[in-house]
Coordinates of C-alpha atoms in Angstrom, one line a residue:
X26 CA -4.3 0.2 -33.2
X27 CA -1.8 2.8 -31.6
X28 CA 1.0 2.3 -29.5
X29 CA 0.7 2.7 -25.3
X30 CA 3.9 5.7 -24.6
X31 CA 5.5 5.9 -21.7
X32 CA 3.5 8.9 -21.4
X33 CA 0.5 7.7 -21.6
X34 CA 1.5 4.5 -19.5
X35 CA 2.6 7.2 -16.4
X36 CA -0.9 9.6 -16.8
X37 CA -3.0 6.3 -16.5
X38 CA -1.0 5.2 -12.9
X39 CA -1.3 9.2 -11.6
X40 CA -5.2 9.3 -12.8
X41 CA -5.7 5.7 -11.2
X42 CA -3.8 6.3 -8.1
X43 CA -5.7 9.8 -7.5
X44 CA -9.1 8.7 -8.5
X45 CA -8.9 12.0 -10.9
X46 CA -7.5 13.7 -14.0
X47 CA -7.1 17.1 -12.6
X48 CA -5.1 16.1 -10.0
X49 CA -3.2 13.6 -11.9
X50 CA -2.4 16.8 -14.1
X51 CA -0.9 18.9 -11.4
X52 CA 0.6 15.6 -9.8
X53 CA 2.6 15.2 -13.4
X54 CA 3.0 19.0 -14.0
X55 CA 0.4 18.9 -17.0
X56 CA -2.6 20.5 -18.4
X57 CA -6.0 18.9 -17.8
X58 CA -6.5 19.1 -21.3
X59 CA -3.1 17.3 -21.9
X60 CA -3.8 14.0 -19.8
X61 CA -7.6 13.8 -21.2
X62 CA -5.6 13.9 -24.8
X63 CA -3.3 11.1 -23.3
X64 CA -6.3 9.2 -21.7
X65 CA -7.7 9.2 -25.1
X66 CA -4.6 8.1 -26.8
X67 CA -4.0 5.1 -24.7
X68 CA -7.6 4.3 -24.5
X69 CA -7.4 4.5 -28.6
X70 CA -4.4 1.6 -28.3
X71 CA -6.3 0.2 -25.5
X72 CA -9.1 -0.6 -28.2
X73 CA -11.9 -0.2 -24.5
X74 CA -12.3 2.6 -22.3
X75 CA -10.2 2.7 -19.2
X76 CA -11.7 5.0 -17.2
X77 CA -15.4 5.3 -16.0
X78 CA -16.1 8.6 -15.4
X79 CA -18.0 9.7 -12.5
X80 CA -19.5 13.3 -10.8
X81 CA -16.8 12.7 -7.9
X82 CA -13.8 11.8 -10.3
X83 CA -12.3 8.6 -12.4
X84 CA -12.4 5.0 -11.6
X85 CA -10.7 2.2 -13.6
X86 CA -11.8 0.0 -15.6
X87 CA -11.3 -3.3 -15.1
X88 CA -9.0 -3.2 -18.3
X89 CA -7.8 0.3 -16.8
X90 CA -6.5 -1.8 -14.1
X91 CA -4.4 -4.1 -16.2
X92 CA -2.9 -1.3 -17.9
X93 CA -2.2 0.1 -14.6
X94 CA -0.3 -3.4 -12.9
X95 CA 1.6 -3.1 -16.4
X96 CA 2.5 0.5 -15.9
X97 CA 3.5 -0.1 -12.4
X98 CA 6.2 -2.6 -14.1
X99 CA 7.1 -0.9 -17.1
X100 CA 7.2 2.3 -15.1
X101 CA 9.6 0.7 -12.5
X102 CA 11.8 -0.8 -15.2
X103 CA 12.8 2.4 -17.2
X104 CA 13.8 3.8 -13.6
X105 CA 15.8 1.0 -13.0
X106 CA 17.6 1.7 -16.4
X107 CA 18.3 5.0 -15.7
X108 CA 19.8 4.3 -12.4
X109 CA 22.0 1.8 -14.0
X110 CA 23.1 3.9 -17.0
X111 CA 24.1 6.3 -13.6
X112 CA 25.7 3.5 -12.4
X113 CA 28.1 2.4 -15.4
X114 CA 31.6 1.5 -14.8
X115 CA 31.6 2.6 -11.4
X116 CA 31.2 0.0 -8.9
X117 CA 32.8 1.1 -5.4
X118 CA 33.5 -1.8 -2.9
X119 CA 31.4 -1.5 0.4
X120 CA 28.1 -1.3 -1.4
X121 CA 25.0 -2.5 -0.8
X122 CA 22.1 -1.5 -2.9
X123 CA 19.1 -1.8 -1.0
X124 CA 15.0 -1.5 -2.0
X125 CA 11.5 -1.3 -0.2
X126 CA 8.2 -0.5 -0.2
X127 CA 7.2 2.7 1.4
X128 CA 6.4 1.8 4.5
X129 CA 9.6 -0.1 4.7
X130 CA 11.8 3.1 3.8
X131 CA 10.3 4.9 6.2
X132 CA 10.3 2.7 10.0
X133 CA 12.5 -0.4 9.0
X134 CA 14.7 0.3 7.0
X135 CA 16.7 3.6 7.9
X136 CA 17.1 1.2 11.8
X137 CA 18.6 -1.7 9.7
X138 CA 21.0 1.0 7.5
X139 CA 22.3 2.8 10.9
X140 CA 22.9 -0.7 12.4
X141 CA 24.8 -1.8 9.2
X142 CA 26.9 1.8 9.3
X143 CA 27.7 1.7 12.8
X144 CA 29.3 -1.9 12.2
X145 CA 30.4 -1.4 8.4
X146 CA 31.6 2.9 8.6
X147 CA 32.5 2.6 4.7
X148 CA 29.7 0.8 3.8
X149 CA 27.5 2.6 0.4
X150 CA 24.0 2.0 0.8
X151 CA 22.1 3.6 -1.7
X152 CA 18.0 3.3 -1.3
X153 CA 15.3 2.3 -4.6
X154 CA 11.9 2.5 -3.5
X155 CA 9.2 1.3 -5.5
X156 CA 6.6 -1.6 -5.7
X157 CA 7.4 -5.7 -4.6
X158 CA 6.9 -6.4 -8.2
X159 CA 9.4 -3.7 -9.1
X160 CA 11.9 -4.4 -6.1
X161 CA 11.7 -8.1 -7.0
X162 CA 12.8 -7.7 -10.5
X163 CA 15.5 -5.2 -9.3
X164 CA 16.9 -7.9 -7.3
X165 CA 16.6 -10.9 -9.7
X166 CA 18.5 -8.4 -12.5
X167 CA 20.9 -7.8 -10.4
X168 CA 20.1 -3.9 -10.1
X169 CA 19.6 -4.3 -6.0
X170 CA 21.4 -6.9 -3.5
X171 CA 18.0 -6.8 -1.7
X172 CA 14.8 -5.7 -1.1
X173 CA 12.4 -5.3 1.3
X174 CA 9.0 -6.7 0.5
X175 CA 5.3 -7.9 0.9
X176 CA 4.7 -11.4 -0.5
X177 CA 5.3 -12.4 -4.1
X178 CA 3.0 -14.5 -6.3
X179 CA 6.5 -16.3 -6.9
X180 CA 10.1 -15.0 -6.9
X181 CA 12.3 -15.5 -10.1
X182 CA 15.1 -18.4 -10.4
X183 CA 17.9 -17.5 -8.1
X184 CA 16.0 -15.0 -5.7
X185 CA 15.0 -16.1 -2.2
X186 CA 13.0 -14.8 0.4
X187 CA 13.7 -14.6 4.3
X188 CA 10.9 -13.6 6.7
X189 CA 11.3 -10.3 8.7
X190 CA 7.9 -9.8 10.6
X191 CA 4.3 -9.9 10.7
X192 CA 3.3 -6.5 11.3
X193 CA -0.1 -5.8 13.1
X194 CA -2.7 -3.5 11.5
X195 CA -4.2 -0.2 13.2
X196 CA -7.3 2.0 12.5
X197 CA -6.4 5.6 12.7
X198 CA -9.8 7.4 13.6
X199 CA -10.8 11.1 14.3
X200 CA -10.4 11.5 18.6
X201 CA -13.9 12.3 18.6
X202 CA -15.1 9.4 16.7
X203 CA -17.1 6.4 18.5
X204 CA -14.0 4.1 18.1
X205 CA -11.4 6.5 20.0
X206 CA -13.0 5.5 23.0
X207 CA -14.0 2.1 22.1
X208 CA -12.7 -1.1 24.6
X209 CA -12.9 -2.9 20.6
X210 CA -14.1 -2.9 17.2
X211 CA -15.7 -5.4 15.4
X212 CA -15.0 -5.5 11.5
X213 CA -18.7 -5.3 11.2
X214 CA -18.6 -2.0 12.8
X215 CA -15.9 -0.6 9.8
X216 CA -18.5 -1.9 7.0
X217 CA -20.3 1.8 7.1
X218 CA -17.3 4.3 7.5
X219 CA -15.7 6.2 4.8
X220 CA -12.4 5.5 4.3
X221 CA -9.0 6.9 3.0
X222 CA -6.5 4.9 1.0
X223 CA -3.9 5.3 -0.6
X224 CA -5.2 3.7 -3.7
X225 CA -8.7 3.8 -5.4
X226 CA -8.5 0.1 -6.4
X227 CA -10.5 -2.1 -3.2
X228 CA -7.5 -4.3 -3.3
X229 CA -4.8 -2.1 -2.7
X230 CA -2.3 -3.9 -0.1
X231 CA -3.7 -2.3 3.3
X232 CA -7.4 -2.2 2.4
X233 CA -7.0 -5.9 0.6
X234 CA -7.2 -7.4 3.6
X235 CA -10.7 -7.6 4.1
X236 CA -10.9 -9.3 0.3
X237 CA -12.6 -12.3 2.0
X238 CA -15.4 -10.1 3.5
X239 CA -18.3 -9.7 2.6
X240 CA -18.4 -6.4 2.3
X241 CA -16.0 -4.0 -0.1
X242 CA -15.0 -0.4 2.0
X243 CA -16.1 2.7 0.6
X244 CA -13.3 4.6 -0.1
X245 CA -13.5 8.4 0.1
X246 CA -10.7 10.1 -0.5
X247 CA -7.6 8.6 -1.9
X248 CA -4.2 10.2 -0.7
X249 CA -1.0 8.1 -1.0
X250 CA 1.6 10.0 2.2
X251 CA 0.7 9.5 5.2
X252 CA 0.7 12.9 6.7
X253 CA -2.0 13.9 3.9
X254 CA -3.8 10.6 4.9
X255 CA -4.2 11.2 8.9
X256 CA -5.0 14.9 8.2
X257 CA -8.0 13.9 6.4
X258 CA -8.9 11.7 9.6
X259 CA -8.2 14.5 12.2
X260 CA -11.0 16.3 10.0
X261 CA -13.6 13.6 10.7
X262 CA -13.6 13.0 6.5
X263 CA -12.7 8.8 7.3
X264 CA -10.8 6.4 8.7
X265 CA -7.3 4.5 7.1
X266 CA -5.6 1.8 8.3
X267 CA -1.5 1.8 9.2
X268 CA 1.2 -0.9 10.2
X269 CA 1.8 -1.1 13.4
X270 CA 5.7 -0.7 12.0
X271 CA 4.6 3.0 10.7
X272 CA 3.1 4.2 14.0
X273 CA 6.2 5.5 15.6
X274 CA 7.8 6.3 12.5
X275 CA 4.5 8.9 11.6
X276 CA 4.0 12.6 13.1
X277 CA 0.6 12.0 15.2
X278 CA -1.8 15.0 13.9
X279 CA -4.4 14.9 16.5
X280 CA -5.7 10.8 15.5
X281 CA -6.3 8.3 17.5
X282 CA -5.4 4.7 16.9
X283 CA -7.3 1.9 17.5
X284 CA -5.4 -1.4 17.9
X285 CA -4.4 -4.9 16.1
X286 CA -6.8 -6.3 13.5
X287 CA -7.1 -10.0 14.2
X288 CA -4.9 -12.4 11.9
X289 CA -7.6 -13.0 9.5
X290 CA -7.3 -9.6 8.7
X291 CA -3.8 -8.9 9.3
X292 CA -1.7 -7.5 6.1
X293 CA 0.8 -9.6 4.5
X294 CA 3.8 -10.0 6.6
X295 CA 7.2 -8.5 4.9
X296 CA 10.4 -10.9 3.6
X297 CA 13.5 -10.1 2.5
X298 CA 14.3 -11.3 -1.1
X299 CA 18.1 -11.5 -2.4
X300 CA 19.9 -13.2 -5.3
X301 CA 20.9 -16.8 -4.1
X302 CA 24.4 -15.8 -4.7
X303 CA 25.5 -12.7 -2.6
X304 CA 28.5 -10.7 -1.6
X305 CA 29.1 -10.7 2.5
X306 CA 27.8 -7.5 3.3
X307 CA 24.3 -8.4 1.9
X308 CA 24.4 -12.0 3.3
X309 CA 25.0 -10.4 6.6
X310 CA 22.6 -7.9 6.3
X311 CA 19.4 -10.0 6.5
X312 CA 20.3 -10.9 10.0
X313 CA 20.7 -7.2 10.5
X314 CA 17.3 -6.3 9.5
X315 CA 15.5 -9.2 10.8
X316 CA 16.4 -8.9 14.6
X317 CA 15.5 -4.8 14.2
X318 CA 12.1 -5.6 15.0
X319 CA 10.4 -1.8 16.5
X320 CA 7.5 -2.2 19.1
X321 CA 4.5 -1.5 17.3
X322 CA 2.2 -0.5 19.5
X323 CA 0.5 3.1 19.7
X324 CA 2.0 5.7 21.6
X325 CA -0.8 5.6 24.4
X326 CA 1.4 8.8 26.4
X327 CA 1.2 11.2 23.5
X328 CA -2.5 12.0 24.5
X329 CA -2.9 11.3 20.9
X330 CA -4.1 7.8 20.9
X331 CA -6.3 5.7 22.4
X332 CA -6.8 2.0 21.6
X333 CA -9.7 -0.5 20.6
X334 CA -9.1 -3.7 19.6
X335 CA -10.2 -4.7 16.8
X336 CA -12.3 -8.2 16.9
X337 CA -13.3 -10.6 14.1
X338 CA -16.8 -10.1 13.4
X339 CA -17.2 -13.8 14.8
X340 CA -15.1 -13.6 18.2
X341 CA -11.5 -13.4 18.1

C-alpha cells in the first residue's frame, strides 16, 4: 500500500469541499488530469474508493470522509509549523496570537481586536483562521493564546473554554421566494428547497443542525464565501442559512432573511478556549470579547430583508 502526500491529502479536502474535481483543480492551480492522478494515488493508499462519482460532480465516500476530517488536521498542522518556523526567536512583548473560525474573523472578532487596541495601542495581534479542531490544537501547543470556537468533542489537558454567545440562525432566501413574505416558517416547509452550503457533507456545522430531523437537505450548490453563497440565492438557485452574528458583518445582495430557527435547531453556540496558564493580555481578553456581543437581527431598513420566523415543525 502507498503513502497519503500532503498533496494528495490537500486535492481530497478541495474535491470534497467543492463537490468536484475541476473545480478543485482551478481552486489548487492544477490540471484536471493532475488531481484525477492524485485522487487515484490516495485512493491506491486508501486501499477503497473515496469518491463516488456522479453526472453533477463528486461525493465522498464514507471513507472519503475520514480522509477528509484527517486532512483537515494534518492540513492545519503543517500551517501551523510554518508559521512557527516564521515565528523563531522572535517573540515581541504585547502579543497576542489570536484564532477563529470564519465566521468569527469576520463579525466578532475584528470588534474584540479594536476594543483590545484602543485600550492596549502596542498590543500585536496577529489572526490564524482555520477549523475548531485546528484552532484547538493551536492553542493546546501553544502556537495561539486563544481561539475562537464552536464546541469541542473535548479540549486537551490544560485548555479551557469560556462561553461567548449563542448565536441565532437565519434563512437567506431569494425576495421573491414564498418565505420573504412569510409571518414564519416551519422546518417542514425547508424539507423541499434546494440549498447552498458551504460544504457537500449533510453535517457540515450550519446545515448539521437539522441532524435530528427526519429529513437530510438537498444541497445544490456548494460554495464556501459568503458573497458567492447569497449570490446564488438572489438568483432563485436555493436557500443557505447564516448566523445571526454574520448578518451585519455581510454585503446584502438583494436576499432577504428570514429570522431565528428555534433552539432545537439553533447552531452550536461559540467559546473561547485558552491554555489554563496565560499571560495578562489574553486573560484579559476573554472579558473583552465576551461583552462584544453585536445585535443580530436583520437589517429590516435596508429594503433588503424581510423576516419569518422560523417555527419547530411541532409549535415553538
Amino acid at each position: 500500500m502507498s503513502d497519503f502526500t500532503v498533496v494528495g491529502l490537500r486535492v481530497v479536502r478541495e474535491a470534497a469541499r467543492y463537490g468536484s474535481f475541476s473545480m478543485a483543480a482551478e481552486r489548487l492551480g492544477y490540471t484536471q488530469s493532475a488531481i484525477s492522478r492524485q485522487i487515484a494515488l490516495m485512493e491506491q493508499a486508501a486501499g477503497q474508493a473515496l469518491f463516488e462519482r456522479r453526472a453533477r460532480g463528486v461525493q465522498p465516500t464514507d471513507a472519503g470522509w475520514i480522509v477528509v476530517r484527517h486532512a483537515d488536521k494534518v492540513l492545519g498542522e503543517l500551517h501551523a509549523a510554518r508559521q512557527d518556523l516564521e515565528d523563531l526567536g522572535t517573540h515581541p512583548p504585547g502579543r497576542l496570537r489570536v484564532g477563529a473560525f470564519s465566521t468569527a474573523m469576520a463579525a466578532l472578532v475584528p470588534r474584540a481586536i479594536a476594543a483590545l487596541i484602543r485600550r492596549e495601542p502596542q498590543v500585536r495581534v496577529p489572526l490564524r483562521e482555520g477549523t475548531t479542531a485546528a484552532l484547538v490544537t493551536a492553542v493546546a501547543r501553544g502556537r495561539l493564546d486563544l481561539a475562537v470556537v464552536t464546541p469541542s468533542e473535548s479540549l486537551p489537558e490544560g485548555v479551557e473554554a469560556t462561553l461567548i454567545l449563542d448565536d441565532p440562525l437565519f434563512v437567506a432566501v431569494a425576495p421573491e421566494h414564498p418565505f420573504a413574505g412569510q409571518a414564519s416558517v416551519t422546518t417542514a416547509m425547508l424539507r423541499h428547497e434546494r440549498w447552498i452550503a458551504g460544504s457537500a457533507e449533510p453535517g457540515s456545522t450550519l446545515l448539521g443542525t437539522w441532524a435530528d430531523s427526519s429529513w437530510q437537505p438537498n444541497i445544490a450548490f456548494v460554495a464556501r464565501d459568503w458573497v458567492a453563497k447569497l449570490g446564488l440565492v438572489s438568483a432563485e438557485l436555493g436557500i443557505t442559512v447564516v448566523p445571526g452574528l454574520a448578518v451585519p458583518a455581510l454585503p446584502l445582495p438583494s436576499a432577504s432573511y428570514a429570522s431565528t430557527i428555534p433552539p432545537r435547531y439553533a447552531p452550536p453556540p461559540w467559546y473561547i478556549v485558552r491554555a489554563s496558564q496565560t499571560t495578562a493580555v489574553s486573560e484579559a481578553s476573554p472579558r473583552r470579547c465576551g461583552t462584544l456581543r453585536p445585535n443580530c437581527r436583520p437589517r429590516s431598513d435596508t429594503g433588503h430583508a424581510r423576516a419569518a420566523q422560523l417555527t419547530d415543525d411541532h409549535g415553538p
